[in-house]
Amino acid sequence: MTMEAINPKSVKFRPLDNSTWKDFEKLMGEKGGCGGCWCMSWRVVPKVFRAQSGGGNKKAIRKLVRAGEPIGVIGYFKNDPIGWCAVAPREKYPRLENSKVLAPIDDKPVWSVSCLLIKKEYRRKGVSSLIIRAAVDYAKKMKAQIVEGYPSVPYAENIPAAFAWTGIPSAFEKAGFAEAARRSKSRPIMRVYLKKK
């Protein structure tokens, strides 16, 4: 596959639920995403995350899916799961609540885009901004009024994928976000407002 961008109309999106669980498993692979994370890194405090790394994190996220919790969206290209974007109410992410750099800007209720995972052969093709936009659409359907992202500013042109798991600012900008606050040189807080401020 070339480095060309994918036609946005050829990528479809579905929320993670019981019907798409197998696709999520396939996308996460045997390692469960990055080092057994299973997208639980922000959802539990570090001590719990380390204790349940791998299989424990998988059980924890499966339990949330079974309970009907909003977790995120899966992107598909020709019915193949190629990308993942986690989005949920900010209060579902204890690690965000305990972060000084990413502390709340104000007291408005927000949803947070916390994680991105794009299948290797589909990276650098514009999929990140497409799936972030789909996550915003999903949050809007769930009555969200503000969606935040916490991208990392790249320190080089070809950064390792593990560095970009929260996305990069340009992908959020293409999805309609703008910087709302910055307490760290490398970690802006970006927002998109779904209703007028």
mmCIF file of C-alpha atoms in Angstrom:
data_model
loop_
_atom_site.group_PDB
_atom_site.id
_atom_site.type_symbol
_atom_site.label_atom_id
_atom_site.label_comp_id
_atom_site.label_asym_id
_atom_site.label_seq_id
_atom_site.Cartn_x
_atom_site.Cartn_y
_atom_site.Cartn_z
ATOM 1 C CA MET A 1 0.000 0.000 0.000
ATOM 2 C CA THR A 2 1.290 3.464 -0.891
ATOM 3 C CA MET A 3 1.626 6.468 1.434
ATOM 4 C CA GLU A 4 -1.396 8.119 -0.198
ATOM 5 C CA ALA A 5 -4.298 9.205 1.965
ATOM 6 C CA ILE A 6 -7.326 6.947 2.111
ATOM 7 C CA ASN A 7 -10.581 8.176 0.602
ATOM 8 C CA PRO A 8 -12.636 9.224 3.660
ATOM 9 C CA LYS A 9 -15.783 7.724 2.123
ATOM 10 C CA SER A 10 -14.150 4.291 2.093
ATOM 11 C CA VAL A 11 -13.702 4.212 5.901
ATOM 12 C CA LYS A 12 -16.725 3.282 8.017
ATOM 13 C CA PHE A 13 -17.072 3.548 11.779
ATOM 14 C CA ARG A 14 -18.910 1.634 14.473
ATOM 15 C CA PRO A 15 -18.929 2.031 18.262
ATOM 16 C CA LEU A 16 -17.329 -0.646 20.398
ATOM 17 C CA ASP A 17 -20.121 -2.808 21.791
ATOM 18 C CA ASN A 18 -20.903 -6.499 22.067
ATOM 19 C CA SER A 19 -21.416 -6.779 18.306
ATOM 20 C CA THR A 20 -17.973 -5.313 17.495
ATOM 21 C CA TRP A 21 -15.979 -6.858 20.358
ATOM 22 C CA LYS A 22 -14.296 -9.446 18.089
ATOM 23 C CA ASP A 23 -13.131 -6.654 15.770
ATOM 24 C CA PHE A 24 -11.652 -4.801 18.747
ATOM 25 C CA GLU A 25 -9.833 -7.999 19.810
ATOM 26 C CA LYS A 26 -8.473 -8.414 16.288
ATOM 27 C CA LEU A 27 -7.258 -4.823 16.160
ATOM 28 C CA MET A 28 -5.606 -4.954 19.587
ATOM 29 C CA GLY A 29 -3.836 -8.212 18.696
ATOM 30 C CA GLU A 30 -2.250 -10.703 21.063
ATOM 31 C CA LYS A 31 -0.396 -7.974 22.965
ATOM 32 C CA GLY A 32 -3.588 -6.043 23.673
ATOM 33 C CA GLY A 33 -2.495 -2.842 21.958
ATOM 34 C CA CYS A 34 0.536 -1.271 23.602
ATOM 35 C CA GLY A 35 1.975 -3.669 26.189
ATOM 36 C CA GLY A 36 -1.263 -5.261 27.389
ATOM 37 C CA CYS A 37 -3.065 -1.945 27.754
ATOM 38 C CA TRP A 38 -6.411 -2.920 26.182
ATOM 39 C CA CYS A 39 -7.200 0.805 26.374
ATOM 40 C CA MET A 40 -7.419 0.745 30.172
ATOM 41 C CA SER A 41 -4.434 3.030 30.855
ATOM 42 C CA TRP A 42 -6.519 6.153 31.557
ATOM 43 C CA ARG A 43 -9.392 4.246 33.163
ATOM 44 C CA VAL A 44 -7.580 3.008 36.263
ATOM 45 C CA VAL A 45 -4.850 4.347 38.540
ATOM 46 C CA PRO A 46 -1.295 3.231 37.588
ATOM 47 C CA LYS A 47 -1.014 0.677 40.411
ATOM 48 C CA VAL A 48 -4.176 -1.136 39.297
ATOM 49 C CA PHE A 49 -3.182 -0.861 35.636
ATOM 50 C CA ARG A 50 0.168 -2.543 36.257
ATOM 51 C CA ALA A 51 -1.390 -5.237 38.433
ATOM 52 C CA GLN A 52 -3.925 -6.234 35.788
ATOM 53 C CA SER A 53 -1.718 -5.680 32.705
ATOM 54 C CA GLY A 54 -2.596 -7.961 29.809
ATOM 55 C CA GLY A 55 -5.379 -10.416 30.636
ATOM 56 C CA GLY A 56 -6.700 -8.399 33.549
ATOM 57 C CA ASN A 57 -7.043 -5.262 31.447
ATOM 58 C CA LYS A 58 -8.804 -7.255 28.743
ATOM 59 C CA LYS A 59 -11.320 -8.596 31.284
ATOM 60 C CA ALA A 60 -11.849 -5.093 32.667
ATOM 61 C CA ILE A 61 -12.586 -3.518 29.270
ATOM 62 C CA ARG A 62 -14.800 -6.480 28.306
ATOM 63 C CA LYS A 63 -16.843 -5.943 31.463
ATOM 64 C CA LEU A 64 -17.348 -2.277 30.561
ATOM 65 C CA VAL A 65 -18.435 -3.219 27.037
ATOM 66 C CA ARG A 66 -20.922 -5.756 28.379
ATOM 67 C CA ALA A 67 -22.310 -3.076 30.704
ATOM 68 C CA GLY A 68 -22.949 -0.795 27.718
ATOM 69 C CA GLU A 69 -20.407 1.858 28.716
ATOM 70 C CA PRO A 70 -19.307 4.264 25.969
ATOM 71 C CA ILE A 71 -15.729 3.236 25.152
ATOM 72 C CA GLY A 72 -14.926 4.438 21.641
ATOM 73 C CA VAL A 73 -15.173 3.779 17.912
ATOM 74 C CA ILE A 74 -13.604 1.326 15.472
ATOM 75 C CA GLY A 75 -12.696 2.314 11.909
ATOM 76 C CA TYR A 76 -13.131 -0.174 9.063
ATOM 77 C CA PHE A 77 -11.673 -0.321 5.571
ATOM 78 C CA LYS A 78 -13.284 -2.995 3.373
ATOM 79 C CA ASN A 79 -14.766 -4.578 6.532
ATOM 80 C CA ASP A 80 -11.319 -4.905 8.101
ATOM 81 C CA PRO A 81 -10.842 -3.120 11.458
ATOM 82 C CA ILE A 82 -7.988 -0.655 10.869
ATOM 83 C CA GLY A 83 -8.248 1.898 13.648
ATOM 84 C CA TRP A 84 -9.439 2.609 17.165
ATOM 85 C CA CYS A 85 -10.253 5.824 19.006
ATOM 86 C CA ALA A 86 -11.261 5.852 22.671
ATOM 87 C CA VAL A 87 -13.780 8.503 23.711
ATOM 88 C CA ALA A 88 -15.833 8.745 26.888
ATOM 89 C CA PRO A 89 -16.866 11.254 29.551
ATOM 90 C CA ARG A 90 -13.743 12.685 31.171
ATOM 91 C CA GLU A 91 -14.748 11.411 34.621
ATOM 92 C CA LYS A 92 -14.344 7.845 33.349
ATOM 93 C CA TYR A 93 -10.580 8.474 33.217
ATOM 94 C CA PRO A 94 -9.108 8.696 36.762
ATOM 95 C CA ARG A 95 -5.580 9.233 35.437
ATOM 96 C CA LEU A 96 -6.739 12.377 33.661
ATOM 97 C CA GLU A 97 -8.305 13.629 36.871
ATOM 98 C CA ASN A 98 -4.974 13.176 38.671
ATOM 99 C CA SER A 99 -2.862 14.903 36.004
ATOM 100 C CA LYS A 100 -1.517 18.406 36.679
ATOM 101 C CA VAL A 101 -0.680 19.037 33.028
ATOM 102 C CA LEU A 102 -4.090 17.801 31.818
ATOM 103 C CA ALA A 103 -6.175 19.045 34.745
ATOM 104 C CA PRO A 104 -9.640 20.404 33.870
ATOM 105 C CA ILE A 105 -9.663 23.827 32.213
ATOM 106 C CA ASP A 106 -13.052 24.714 33.690
ATOM 107 C CA ASP A 107 -16.069 23.060 35.283
ATOM 108 C CA LYS A 108 -17.865 22.318 31.996
ATOM 109 C CA PRO A 109 -18.693 18.655 31.336
ATOM 110 C CA VAL A 110 -16.460 17.269 28.594
ATOM 111 C CA TRP A 111 -15.840 14.016 26.778
ATOM 112 C CA SER A 112 -12.219 13.014 26.244
ATOM 113 C CA VAL A 113 -10.442 11.405 23.305
ATOM 114 C CA SER A 114 -7.835 9.472 25.256
ATOM 115 C CA CYS A 115 -6.244 6.994 22.860
ATOM 116 C CA LEU A 116 -5.695 6.169 19.201
ATOM 117 C CA LEU A 117 -4.457 2.980 17.594
ATOM 118 C CA ILE A 118 -4.060 2.729 13.825
ATOM 119 C CA LYS A 119 -3.100 -0.543 12.138
ATOM 120 C CA LYS A 120 0.512 -0.279 10.965
ATOM 121 C CA GLU A 121 -0.112 -0.348 7.217
ATOM 122 C CA TYR A 122 -2.739 2.417 7.501
ATOM 123 C CA ARG A 123 -0.646 4.941 9.416
ATOM 124 C CA ARG A 124 0.272 8.317 7.865
ATOM 125 C CA LYS A 125 -2.712 8.154 5.512
ATOM 126 C CA GLY A 126 -5.102 10.537 7.285
ATOM 127 C CA VAL A 127 -6.918 7.812 9.236
ATOM 128 C CA SER A 128 -6.240 9.459 12.621
ATOM 129 C CA SER A 129 -8.180 12.629 11.811
ATOM 130 C CA LEU A 130 -11.016 10.587 10.281
ATOM 131 C CA ILE A 131 -11.408 8.419 13.353
ATOM 132 C CA ILE A 132 -11.127 11.393 15.735
ATOM 133 C CA ARG A 133 -13.954 13.037 13.780
ATOM 134 C CA ALA A 134 -15.981 9.817 14.069
ATOM 135 C CA ALA A 135 -15.349 9.780 17.829
ATOM 136 C CA VAL A 136 -16.667 13.359 18.037
ATOM 137 C CA ASP A 137 -19.774 12.350 16.060
ATOM 138 C CA TYR A 138 -20.314 9.442 18.447
ATOM 139 C CA ALA A 139 -19.907 11.698 21.503
ATOM 140 C CA LYS A 140 -22.374 14.162 19.979
ATOM 141 C CA LYS A 141 -24.952 11.378 19.591
ATOM 142 C CA MET A 142 -24.410 10.662 23.277
ATOM 143 C CA LYS A 143 -25.263 14.327 24.054
ATOM 144 C CA ALA A 144 -21.698 15.574 24.605
ATOM 145 C CA GLN A 145 -21.279 19.341 24.223
ATOM 146 C CA ILE A 146 -17.482 19.569 24.365
ATOM 147 C CA VAL A 147 -14.876 17.003 23.307
ATOM 148 C CA GLU A 148 -11.240 17.307 24.388
ATOM 149 C CA GLY A 149 -8.045 15.712 23.112
ATOM 150 C CA TYR A 150 -4.580 15.547 24.656
ATOM 151 C CA PRO A 151 -2.155 15.072 21.756
ATOM 152 C CA SER A 152 1.621 14.921 22.010
ATOM 153 C CA VAL A 153 3.666 17.396 20.003
ATOM 154 C CA PRO A 154 6.070 15.311 17.852
ATOM 155 C CA TYR A 155 9.752 15.774 18.652
ATOM 156 C CA ALA A 156 10.773 14.449 15.208
ATOM 157 C CA GLU A 157 9.189 13.758 11.826
ATOM 158 C CA ASN A 158 9.167 9.962 12.183
ATOM 159 C CA ILE A 159 8.211 9.383 15.799
ATOM 160 C CA PRO A 160 7.633 5.838 17.099
ATOM 161 C CA ALA A 161 3.963 4.768 17.065
ATOM 162 C CA ALA A 162 4.025 4.298 20.845
ATOM 163 C CA PHE A 163 4.718 8.020 21.208
ATOM 164 C CA ALA A 164 1.611 8.955 19.213
ATOM 165 C CA TRP A 165 -0.970 6.914 21.138
ATOM 166 C CA THR A 166 -2.793 10.096 22.210
ATOM 167 C CA GLY A 167 -2.559 11.526 18.695
ATOM 168 C CA ILE A 168 -0.679 14.555 17.381
ATOM 169 C CA PRO A 169 -2.025 18.129 17.206
ATOM 170 C CA SER A 170 -2.349 18.251 13.398
ATOM 171 C CA ALA A 171 -4.722 15.256 13.398
ATOM 172 C CA PHE A 172 -6.951 16.985 15.949
ATOM 173 C CA GLU A 173 -6.842 20.256 13.998
ATOM 174 C CA LYS A 174 -7.986 18.431 10.846
ATOM 175 C CA ALA A 175 -10.857 16.999 12.914
ATOM 176 C CA GLY A 176 -11.971 20.507 13.943
ATOM 177 C CA PHE A 177 -10.221 20.927 17.307
ATOM 178 C CA ALA A 178 -8.391 24.036 18.491
ATOM 179 C CA GLU A 179 -5.930 24.489 21.335
ATOM 180 C CA ALA A 180 -7.752 25.466 24.532
ATOM 181 C CA ALA A 181 -4.929 25.349 27.098
ATOM 182 C CA ARG A 182 -1.276 24.372 27.414
ATOM 183 C CA ARG A 183 0.572 23.722 30.638
ATOM 184 C CA SER A 184 3.372 21.757 29.009
ATOM 185 C CA LYS A 185 5.410 22.455 25.881
ATOM 186 C CA SER A 186 4.557 19.048 24.444
ATOM 187 C CA ARG A 187 0.977 18.457 25.681
ATOM 188 C CA PRO A 188 -1.738 20.900 24.630
ATOM 189 C CA ILE A 189 -5.360 20.431 25.597
ATOM 190 C CA MET A 190 -7.458 20.737 22.455
ATOM 191 C CA ARG A 191 -11.204 21.171 22.235
ATOM 192 C CA VAL A 192 -14.078 21.097 19.818
ATOM 193 C CA TYR A 193 -17.383 22.657 20.876
ATOM 194 C CA LEU A 194 -20.493 20.865 19.653
ATOM 195 C CA LYS A 195 -22.789 23.609 20.882
ATOM 196 C CA LYS A 196 -22.112 27.310 21.199
ATOM 197 C CA LYS A 197 -20.042 28.247 24.243
#
